mmCIF file of C-alpha atoms in Angstrom:
data_model
loop_
_atom_site.group_PDB
_atom_site.id
_atom_site.type_symbol
_atom_site.label_atom_id
_atom_site.label_comp_id
_atom_site.label_asym_id
_atom_site.label_seq_id
_atom_site.Cartn_x
_atom_site.Cartn_y
_atom_site.Cartn_z
ATOM 1 C CA UNK A 1 104.925 26.759 82.500
ATOM 2 C CA UNK A 2 108.700 26.552 82.163
ATOM 3 C CA UNK A 3 111.096 28.037 84.693
ATOM 4 C CA UNK A 4 112.340 30.399 81.986
ATOM 5 C CA UNK A 5 108.811 31.612 81.244
ATOM 6 C CA UNK A 6 108.124 32.198 84.948
ATOM 7 C CA UNK A 7 111.320 34.244 85.300
ATOM 8 C CA UNK A 8 110.352 36.351 82.284
ATOM 9 C CA UNK A 9 106.885 37.090 83.711
ATOM 10 C CA UNK A 10 108.346 37.942 87.096
ATOM 11 C CA UNK A 11 110.853 40.286 85.511
ATOM 12 C CA UNK A 12 108.105 42.031 83.555
ATOM 13 C CA UNK A 13 105.960 42.385 86.683
ATOM 14 C CA UNK A 14 108.840 43.947 88.603
ATOM 15 C CA UNK A 15 109.598 46.299 85.720
ATOM 16 C CA UNK A 16 106.089 47.826 85.654
ATOM 17 C CA UNK A 17 106.268 49.690 88.997
ATOM 18 C CA UNK A 18 109.855 50.655 88.247
ATOM 19 C CA UNK A 19 108.826 52.231 84.953
ATOM 20 C CA UNK A 20 105.829 53.923 86.592
ATOM 21 C CA UNK A 21 108.138 55.338 89.231
ATOM 22 C CA UNK A 22 110.497 56.623 86.545
ATOM 23 C CA UNK A 23 107.609 58.322 84.763
ATOM 24 C CA UNK A 24 106.461 59.953 88.023
ATOM 25 C CA UNK A 25 109.965 61.339 88.568
ATOM 26 C CA UNK A 26 110.336 62.529 84.952
ATOM 27 C CA UNK A 27 109.106 66.094 85.550
ATOM 28 C CA UNK A 28 110.746 68.299 84.545
ATOM 29 C CA UNK A 29 112.478 66.545 81.683
ATOM 30 C CA UNK A 30 113.496 69.714 79.831
ATOM 31 C CA UNK A 31 113.750 73.499 80.455
ATOM 32 C CA UNK A 32 110.658 75.236 81.798
ATOM 33 C CA UNK A 33 109.288 78.258 79.946
ATOM 34 C CA UNK A 34 107.750 80.985 82.104
ATOM 35 C CA UNK A 35 105.606 83.314 79.975
ATOM 36 C CA UNK A 36 105.323 86.881 81.302
ATOM 37 C CA UNK A 37 102.521 89.022 79.806
ATOM 38 C CA UNK A 38 104.505 92.232 80.403
ATOM 39 C CA UNK A 39 107.660 93.812 79.025
ATOM 40 C CA UNK A 40 111.007 93.182 80.682
ATOM 41 C CA UNK A 41 111.879 95.362 83.660
ATOM 42 C CA UNK A 42 108.481 95.624 85.342
ATOM 43 C CA UNK A 43 107.460 94.170 88.693
ATOM 44 C CA UNK A 44 105.979 91.007 87.159
ATOM 45 C CA UNK A 45 109.116 90.425 85.102
ATOM 46 C CA UNK A 46 111.422 90.975 88.087
ATOM 47 C CA UNK A 47 109.322 88.610 90.196
ATOM 48 C CA UNK A 48 109.322 85.933 87.489
ATOM 49 C CA UNK A 49 113.088 86.129 87.013
ATOM 50 C CA UNK A 50 113.839 86.086 90.724
ATOM 51 C CA UNK A 51 111.541 83.119 91.351
ATOM 52 C CA UNK A 52 112.591 81.346 88.150
ATOM 53 C CA UNK A 53 116.280 81.425 89.046
ATOM 54 C CA UNK A 54 115.613 79.874 92.469
ATOM 55 C CA UNK A 55 113.223 77.148 91.365
ATOM 56 C CA UNK A 56 115.574 76.128 88.548
ATOM 57 C CA UNK A 57 118.063 75.093 91.229
ATOM 58 C CA UNK A 58 115.425 72.966 92.956
ATOM 59 C CA UNK A 59 113.892 71.412 89.841
ATOM 60 C CA UNK A 60 117.182 70.668 88.129
ATOM 61 C CA UNK A 61 116.206 72.352 84.851
ATOM 62 C CA UNK A 62 116.672 75.915 83.558
ATOM 63 C CA UNK A 63 113.729 78.306 83.709
ATOM 64 C CA UNK A 64 113.527 80.542 80.642
ATOM 65 C CA UNK A 65 111.508 83.766 80.949
ATOM 66 C CA UNK A 66 109.556 84.544 77.774
ATOM 67 C CA UNK A 67 108.163 88.107 77.728
ATOM 68 C CA UNK A 68 104.962 88.254 75.645
ATOM 69 C CA UNK A 69 103.369 91.675 76.259
ATOM 70 C CA UNK A 70 100.364 92.834 74.304
ATOM 71 C CA UNK A 71 96.572 92.865 74.089
ATOM 72 C CA UNK A 72 96.032 92.940 77.837
ATOM 73 C CA UNK A 73 97.592 89.535 78.412
ATOM 74 C CA UNK A 74 95.851 87.784 75.515
ATOM 75 C CA UNK A 75 99.102 87.248 73.597
ATOM 76 C CA UNK A 76 100.691 85.534 76.590
ATOM 77 C CA UNK A 77 97.569 83.484 77.314
ATOM 78 C CA UNK A 78 97.467 82.239 73.736
ATOM 79 C CA UNK A 79 101.129 81.229 73.986
ATOM 80 C CA UNK A 80 100.289 79.100 77.016
ATOM 81 C CA UNK A 81 97.299 77.515 75.276
ATOM 82 C CA UNK A 82 99.487 76.624 72.272
ATOM 83 C CA UNK A 83 101.916 74.661 74.475
ATOM 84 C CA UNK A 84 101.459 71.077 75.685
ATOM 85 C CA UNK A 85 99.655 70.640 79.018
ATOM 86 C CA UNK A 86 102.663 69.000 80.652
ATOM 87 C CA UNK A 87 103.870 71.652 83.123
ATOM 88 C CA UNK A 88 106.911 72.712 81.104
ATOM 89 C CA UNK A 89 105.163 75.943 80.086
ATOM 90 C CA UNK A 90 103.826 78.245 82.789
ATOM 91 C CA UNK A 91 102.113 81.615 82.628
ATOM 92 C CA UNK A 92 102.560 84.465 85.090
ATOM 93 C CA UNK A 93 98.959 85.327 85.954
ATOM 94 C CA UNK A 94 97.915 88.526 87.699
ATOM 95 C CA UNK A 95 94.948 90.687 88.582
ATOM 96 C CA UNK A 96 94.826 91.380 84.849
ATOM 97 C CA UNK A 97 94.016 87.717 84.274
ATOM 98 C CA UNK A 98 91.018 88.033 86.583
ATOM 99 C CA UNK A 99 89.957 91.322 85.000
ATOM 100 C CA UNK A 100 90.231 90.069 81.409
ATOM 101 C CA UNK A 101 87.158 87.849 81.669
ATOM 102 C CA UNK A 102 84.907 90.908 82.033
ATOM 103 C CA UNK A 103 86.983 93.562 80.286
ATOM 104 C CA UNK A 104 87.172 92.011 76.812
ATOM 105 C CA UNK A 105 84.250 91.343 74.529
ATOM 106 C CA UNK A 106 85.854 88.159 73.292
ATOM 107 C CA UNK A 107 88.625 86.141 74.865
ATOM 108 C CA UNK A 108 90.250 83.146 73.124
ATOM 109 C CA UNK A 109 90.422 81.313 76.446
ATOM 110 C CA UNK A 110 88.635 81.254 79.790
ATOM 111 C CA UNK A 111 91.080 81.737 82.689
ATOM 112 C CA UNK A 112 88.828 79.844 85.101
ATOM 113 C CA UNK A 113 88.273 76.925 82.750
ATOM 114 C CA UNK A 114 91.473 76.727 80.704
ATOM 115 C CA UNK A 115 94.127 77.557 83.302
ATOM 116 C CA UNK A 116 95.237 75.299 86.149
ATOM 117 C CA UNK A 117 96.338 77.219 89.270
ATOM 118 C CA UNK A 118 99.846 76.380 90.460
ATOM 119 C CA UNK A 119 101.003 78.825 93.134
ATOM 120 C CA UNK A 120 100.867 82.477 94.178
ATOM 121 C CA UNK A 121 104.223 84.258 94.066
ATOM 122 C CA UNK A 122 103.841 87.773 95.436
ATOM 123 C CA UNK A 123 101.545 90.695 96.143
ATOM 124 C CA UNK A 124 102.263 94.389 95.940
ATOM 125 C CA UNK A 125 100.178 97.184 97.433
ATOM 126 C CA UNK A 126 98.703 100.084 95.563
ATOM 127 C CA UNK A 127 99.170 103.548 97.031
ATOM 128 C CA UNK A 128 96.856 106.539 96.923
ATOM 129 C CA UNK A 129 99.223 109.416 96.173
ATOM 130 C CA UNK A 130 99.075 113.184 95.842
ATOM 131 C CA UNK A 131 101.496 116.015 95.134
ATOM 132 C CA UNK A 132 103.588 117.188 98.110
ATOM 133 C CA UNK A 133 101.851 120.589 97.959
ATOM 134 C CA UNK A 134 98.363 119.072 97.776
ATOM 135 C CA UNK A 135 95.824 120.381 100.286
ATOM 136 C CA UNK A 136 94.989 116.747 101.038
ATOM 137 C CA UNK A 137 97.278 115.495 103.792
ATOM 138 C CA UNK A 138 95.263 112.310 104.319
ATOM 139 C CA UNK A 139 92.297 110.357 102.985
ATOM 140 C CA UNK A 140 89.900 112.300 105.187
ATOM 141 C CA UNK A 141 91.008 115.501 103.476
ATOM 142 C CA UNK A 142 90.649 113.996 100.013
ATOM 143 C CA UNK A 143 87.175 112.663 100.828
ATOM 144 C CA UNK A 144 86.106 116.043 102.195
ATOM 145 C CA UNK A 145 87.139 117.760 98.965
ATOM 146 C CA UNK A 146 85.507 115.099 96.804
ATOM 147 C CA UNK A 147 82.218 115.472 98.663
ATOM 148 C CA UNK A 148 82.368 119.256 98.569
ATOM 149 C CA UNK A 149 83.076 119.251 94.833
ATOM 150 C CA UNK A 150 81.125 116.326 93.313
ATOM 151 C CA UNK A 151 82.285 115.544 89.797
ATOM 152 C CA UNK A 152 84.868 118.345 89.702
ATOM 153 C CA UNK A 153 88.021 116.574 90.873
ATOM 154 C CA UNK A 154 90.187 114.176 88.875
ATOM 155 C CA UNK A 155 91.954 111.016 90.035
ATOM 156 C CA UNK A 156 94.596 109.489 87.825
ATOM 157 C CA UNK A 157 95.690 105.917 87.173
ATOM 158 C CA UNK A 158 97.482 104.062 84.427
ATOM 159 C CA UNK A 159 95.712 102.160 81.636
ATOM 160 C CA UNK A 160 91.922 101.905 81.534
ATOM 161 C CA UNK A 161 90.947 98.513 82.924
ATOM 162 C CA UNK A 162 94.163 98.050 84.894
ATOM 163 C CA UNK A 163 94.064 97.053 88.568
ATOM 164 C CA UNK A 164 94.984 100.609 89.521
ATOM 165 C CA UNK A 165 92.215 101.999 87.334
ATOM 166 C CA UNK A 166 89.588 99.651 88.746
ATOM 167 C CA UNK A 167 90.867 100.315 92.274
ATOM 168 C CA UNK A 168 89.997 103.984 91.776
ATOM 169 C CA UNK A 169 86.557 102.999 90.510
ATOM 170 C CA UNK A 170 86.071 100.734 93.532
ATOM 171 C CA UNK A 171 87.086 103.666 95.761
ATOM 172 C CA UNK A 172 84.410 105.763 94.060
ATOM 173 C CA UNK A 173 81.801 103.055 94.678
ATOM 174 C CA UNK A 174 82.755 102.392 98.305
ATOM 175 C CA UNK A 175 82.904 106.097 99.244
ATOM 176 C CA UNK A 176 79.827 107.109 97.200
ATOM 177 C CA UNK A 177 81.750 110.006 95.658
ATOM 178 C CA UNK A 178 81.879 111.375 92.123
ATOM 179 C CA UNK A 179 85.088 112.243 90.288
ATOM 180 C CA UNK A 180 86.632 111.800 86.876
ATOM 181 C CA UNK A 181 89.031 108.864 86.550
ATOM 182 C CA UNK A 182 91.796 109.749 84.099
ATOM 183 C CA UNK A 183 93.863 106.887 82.662
ATOM 184 C CA UNK A 184 97.416 107.632 81.511
ATOM 185 C CA UNK A 185 99.576 105.418 79.279
ATOM 186 C CA UNK A 186 102.176 104.727 81.972
ATOM 187 C CA UNK A 187 103.494 105.713 85.403
ATOM 188 C CA UNK A 188 105.724 108.642 84.331
ATOM 189 C CA UNK A 189 102.792 110.458 82.722
ATOM 190 C CA UNK A 190 100.641 109.826 85.796
ATOM 191 C CA UNK A 191 103.282 111.210 88.171
ATOM 192 C CA UNK A 192 103.827 114.254 85.946
ATOM 193 C CA UNK A 193 100.082 114.944 85.904
ATOM 194 C CA UNK A 194 99.938 114.734 89.705
ATOM 195 C CA UNK A 195 102.887 117.102 90.163
ATOM 196 C CA UNK A 196 101.467 119.585 87.630
ATOM 197 C CA UNK A 197 98.077 119.538 89.328
ATOM 198 C CA UNK A 198 96.304 118.070 86.315
ATOM 199 C CA UNK A 199 94.849 115.418 88.618
ATOM 200 C CA UNK A 200 94.197 115.738 92.335
ATOM 201 C CA UNK A 201 95.383 112.269 93.375
ATOM 202 C CA UNK A 202 96.381 108.953 91.865
ATOM 203 C CA UNK A 203 96.350 105.201 92.400
ATOM 204 C CA UNK A 204 99.592 103.405 91.570
ATOM 205 C CA UNK A 205 101.562 100.311 92.594
ATOM 206 C CA UNK A 206 104.261 101.265 95.080
ATOM 207 C CA UNK A 207 107.151 99.591 93.229
ATOM 208 C CA UNK A 208 107.316 101.892 90.169
ATOM 209 C CA UNK A 209 107.067 105.022 92.351
ATOM 210 C CA UNK A 210 109.336 103.893 95.198
ATOM 211 C CA UNK A 211 111.933 106.510 94.227
ATOM 212 C CA UNK A 212 109.390 109.345 94.273
ATOM 213 C CA UNK A 213 108.004 108.117 97.594
ATOM 214 C CA UNK A 214 111.470 107.923 99.173
ATOM 215 C CA UNK A 215 112.452 111.391 97.934
ATOM 216 C CA UNK A 216 109.174 113.002 98.980
ATOM 217 C CA UNK A 217 108.281 113.869 95.391
ATOM 218 C CA UNK A 218 104.832 112.423 96.038
ATOM 219 C CA UNK A 219 102.802 112.144 99.217
ATOM 220 C CA UNK A 220 101.272 108.779 100.110
ATOM 221 C CA UNK A 221 97.815 109.154 101.656
ATOM 222 C CA UNK A 222 97.022 105.448 102.116
ATOM 223 C CA UNK A 223 97.597 101.966 100.746
ATOM 224 C CA UNK A 224 94.786 99.849 99.389
ATOM 225 C CA UNK A 225 95.689 96.479 100.947
ATOM 226 C CA UNK A 226 94.111 95.022 104.082
ATOM 227 C CA UNK A 227 97.412 95.309 105.965
ATOM 228 C CA UNK A 228 99.939 98.126 105.969
ATOM 229 C CA UNK A 229 102.723 97.758 103.435
ATOM 230 C CA UNK A 230 105.995 96.431 104.829
ATOM 231 C CA UNK A 231 107.837 99.201 103.010
ATOM 232 C CA UNK A 232 105.432 101.897 104.282
ATOM 233 C CA UNK A 233 104.647 100.906 107.871
ATOM 234 C CA UNK A 234 103.558 104.423 108.886
ATOM 235 C CA UNK A 235 101.013 104.782 106.069
ATOM 236 C CA UNK A 236 97.450 103.732 106.977
ATOM 237 C CA UNK A 237 95.317 101.426 104.895
ATOM 238 C CA UNK A 238 92.186 102.776 103.257
ATOM 239 C CA UNK A 239 90.152 100.689 105.697
ATOM 240 C CA UNK A 240 91.946 102.344 108.611
ATOM 241 C CA UNK A 241 91.421 105.738 106.978
ATOM 242 C CA UNK A 242 87.662 105.346 106.895
ATOM 243 C CA UNK A 243 86.823 103.281 103.795
ATOM 244 C CA UNK A 244 85.353 100.064 105.266
ATOM 245 C CA UNK A 245 86.107 96.662 103.722
ATOM 246 C CA UNK A 246 88.481 98.098 101.131
ATOM 247 C CA UNK A 247 91.157 95.515 100.356
ATOM 248 C CA UNK A 248 92.986 95.490 97.022
ATOM 249 C CA UNK A 249 96.495 94.275 96.331
ATOM 250 C CA UNK A 250 97.974 93.493 92.979
ATOM 251 C CA UNK A 251 99.451 89.989 92.702
ATOM 252 C CA UNK A 252 101.398 87.607 90.507
ATOM 253 C CA UNK A 253 100.993 83.833 90.377
ATOM 254 C CA UNK A 254 101.818 80.875 88.165
ATOM 255 C CA UNK A 255 99.250 78.920 86.185
ATOM 256 C CA UNK A 256 99.577 76.018 83.759
ATOM 257 C CA UNK A 257 97.221 74.714 81.095
ATOM 258 C CA UNK A 258 94.211 72.835 82.375
ATOM 259 C CA UNK A 259 94.903 69.121 82.189
ATOM 260 C CA UNK A 260 98.501 69.451 83.376
ATOM 261 C CA UNK A 261 99.453 66.383 85.454
ATOM 262 C CA UNK A 262 98.982 66.873 89.196
ATOM 263 C CA UNK A 263 102.547 65.767 89.903
ATOM 264 C CA UNK A 264 103.942 68.542 87.680
ATOM 265 C CA UNK A 265 101.819 71.183 89.435
ATOM 266 C CA UNK A 266 102.855 69.795 92.818
ATOM 267 C CA UNK A 267 106.548 69.879 91.851
ATOM 268 C CA UNK A 268 106.455 73.533 90.792
ATOM 269 C CA UNK A 269 104.310 74.495 93.782
ATOM 270 C CA UNK A 270 106.762 72.815 96.148
ATOM 271 C CA UNK A 271 109.782 74.444 94.504
ATOM 272 C CA UNK A 272 108.250 77.937 94.637
ATOM 273 C CA UNK A 273 107.197 77.591 98.274
ATOM 274 C CA UNK A 274 110.660 76.344 99.242
ATOM 275 C CA UNK A 275 112.284 79.216 97.338
ATOM 276 C CA UNK A 276 110.030 81.794 99.001
ATOM 277 C CA UNK A 277 111.125 80.561 102.417
ATOM 278 C CA UNK A 278 114.733 81.475 101.614
ATOM 279 C CA UNK A 279 115.923 84.833 102.848
ATOM 280 C CA UNK A 280 117.690 85.838 99.632
ATOM 281 C CA UNK A 281 114.530 85.604 97.513
ATOM 282 C CA UNK A 282 112.374 87.308 100.134
ATOM 283 C CA UNK A 283 114.925 90.111 100.264
ATOM 284 C CA UNK A 284 115.022 90.477 96.483
ATOM 285 C CA UNK A 285 111.235 90.620 96.258
ATOM 286 C CA UNK A 286 110.908 93.053 99.152
ATOM 287 C CA UNK A 287 113.419 95.349 97.460
ATOM 288 C CA UNK A 288 111.088 95.410 94.433
ATOM 289 C CA UNK A 289 108.112 96.205 96.685
ATOM 290 C CA UNK A 290 106.699 92.678 96.516
ATOM 291 C CA UNK A 291 105.378 90.764 99.530
ATOM 292 C CA UNK A 292 106.105 87.022 99.087
ATOM 293 C CA UNK A 293 102.987 84.829 99.120
ATOM 294 C CA UNK A 294 103.275 81.129 98.281
ATOM 295 C CA UNK A 295 100.612 78.683 99.443
ATOM 296 C CA UNK A 296 98.643 75.885 97.842
ATOM 297 C CA UNK A 297 97.429 75.591 94.271
ATOM 298 C CA UNK A 298 93.876 75.523 95.651
ATOM 299 C CA UNK A 299 94.372 78.851 97.430
ATOM 300 C CA UNK A 300 95.707 80.390 94.237
ATOM 301 C CA UNK A 301 92.626 79.164 92.363
ATOM 302 C CA UNK A 302 90.352 80.687 94.999
ATOM 303 C CA UNK A 303 92.161 84.027 94.680
ATOM 304 C CA UNK A 304 91.694 84.047 90.897
ATOM 305 C CA UNK A 305 88.009 83.147 91.185
ATOM 306 C CA UNK A 306 87.309 85.734 93.889
ATOM 307 C CA UNK A 307 89.033 88.556 92.005
ATOM 308 C CA UNK A 308 87.314 87.570 88.761
ATOM 309 C CA UNK A 309 83.940 87.992 90.473
ATOM 310 C CA UNK A 310 84.927 91.213 92.231
ATOM 311 C CA UNK A 311 86.250 93.001 89.154
ATOM 312 C CA UNK A 312 83.293 91.889 87.061
ATOM 313 C CA UNK A 313 81.038 93.689 89.527
ATOM 314 C CA UNK A 314 83.201 96.839 89.530
ATOM 315 C CA UNK A 315 83.353 96.939 85.711
ATOM 316 C CA UNK A 316 79.562 96.639 85.539
ATOM 317 C CA UNK A 317 78.851 99.270 88.227
ATOM 318 C CA UNK A 318 81.408 101.695 86.815
ATOM 319 C CA UNK A 319 79.924 101.330 83.340
ATOM 320 C CA UNK A 320 83.297 100.510 81.791
ATOM 321 C CA UNK A 321 82.892 99.598 78.130
ATOM 322 C CA UNK A 322 84.248 96.234 77.105
ATOM 323 C CA UNK A 323 87.277 96.404 74.840
#
């Protein structure tokens, strides 16, 4: 073998790890699209934009928020499935993602099979609320009235099949009470119904009603999460108020398509966790009523699987018809 040939082989051998290293560092190589299955302006959208801005600085590429509301998250899920599995397209998953597997008769994807968990972003508590002139000053009072008037009281939520709606159904199951669950198109109609006395109480995420809570326009009887809400430290949890093992919080997370390279998932996970440690992002999320989460991709996958199983059971026991 000539000296020239040996030098050529050596150069090629040295180039292989260098090229492999370049490929490993290539993510992200272009802007990242973050698909949000809700309209602009909601809690999920605000969370996505706040997180997206911060991780763009760490990843060195812009993060573009793409709002794709419609069909209970199916439109957004299909947009993710139509994109390459390379980590440059992410989907904001939520409780709705977990619910969809049991709520819809047919689903063009399986969240547990077709989505790769990336990282949890934030959680936000749901409040049990009543009108300020309601006779129910706490959960004990509401339970007493429900048990004294089986099937005669109404509890309102938004959107049949939403986390708030299923939280009310879970409350019915755990307390062994009977009441009508009334689903309204959106928060304003729910609040109006509560204030008019059309419903006796309601379940709603704290963020959209933070103004009414602060002004005293609605009374908060309890929050549904395992721990008291940071923004409502004096309000007991349902578990504290006498509903054992009740723990529901709405959440947002990021998922990618199954088959996305591990290094891409790790890069996004690392960027989100670093961003959530910064005070400015934590402050922005807290102002929107969101508790920062973070954590591993594995933990996010466990959360999705656990909530998928839980809401499937609630949907079955409540007799909710598949859409």
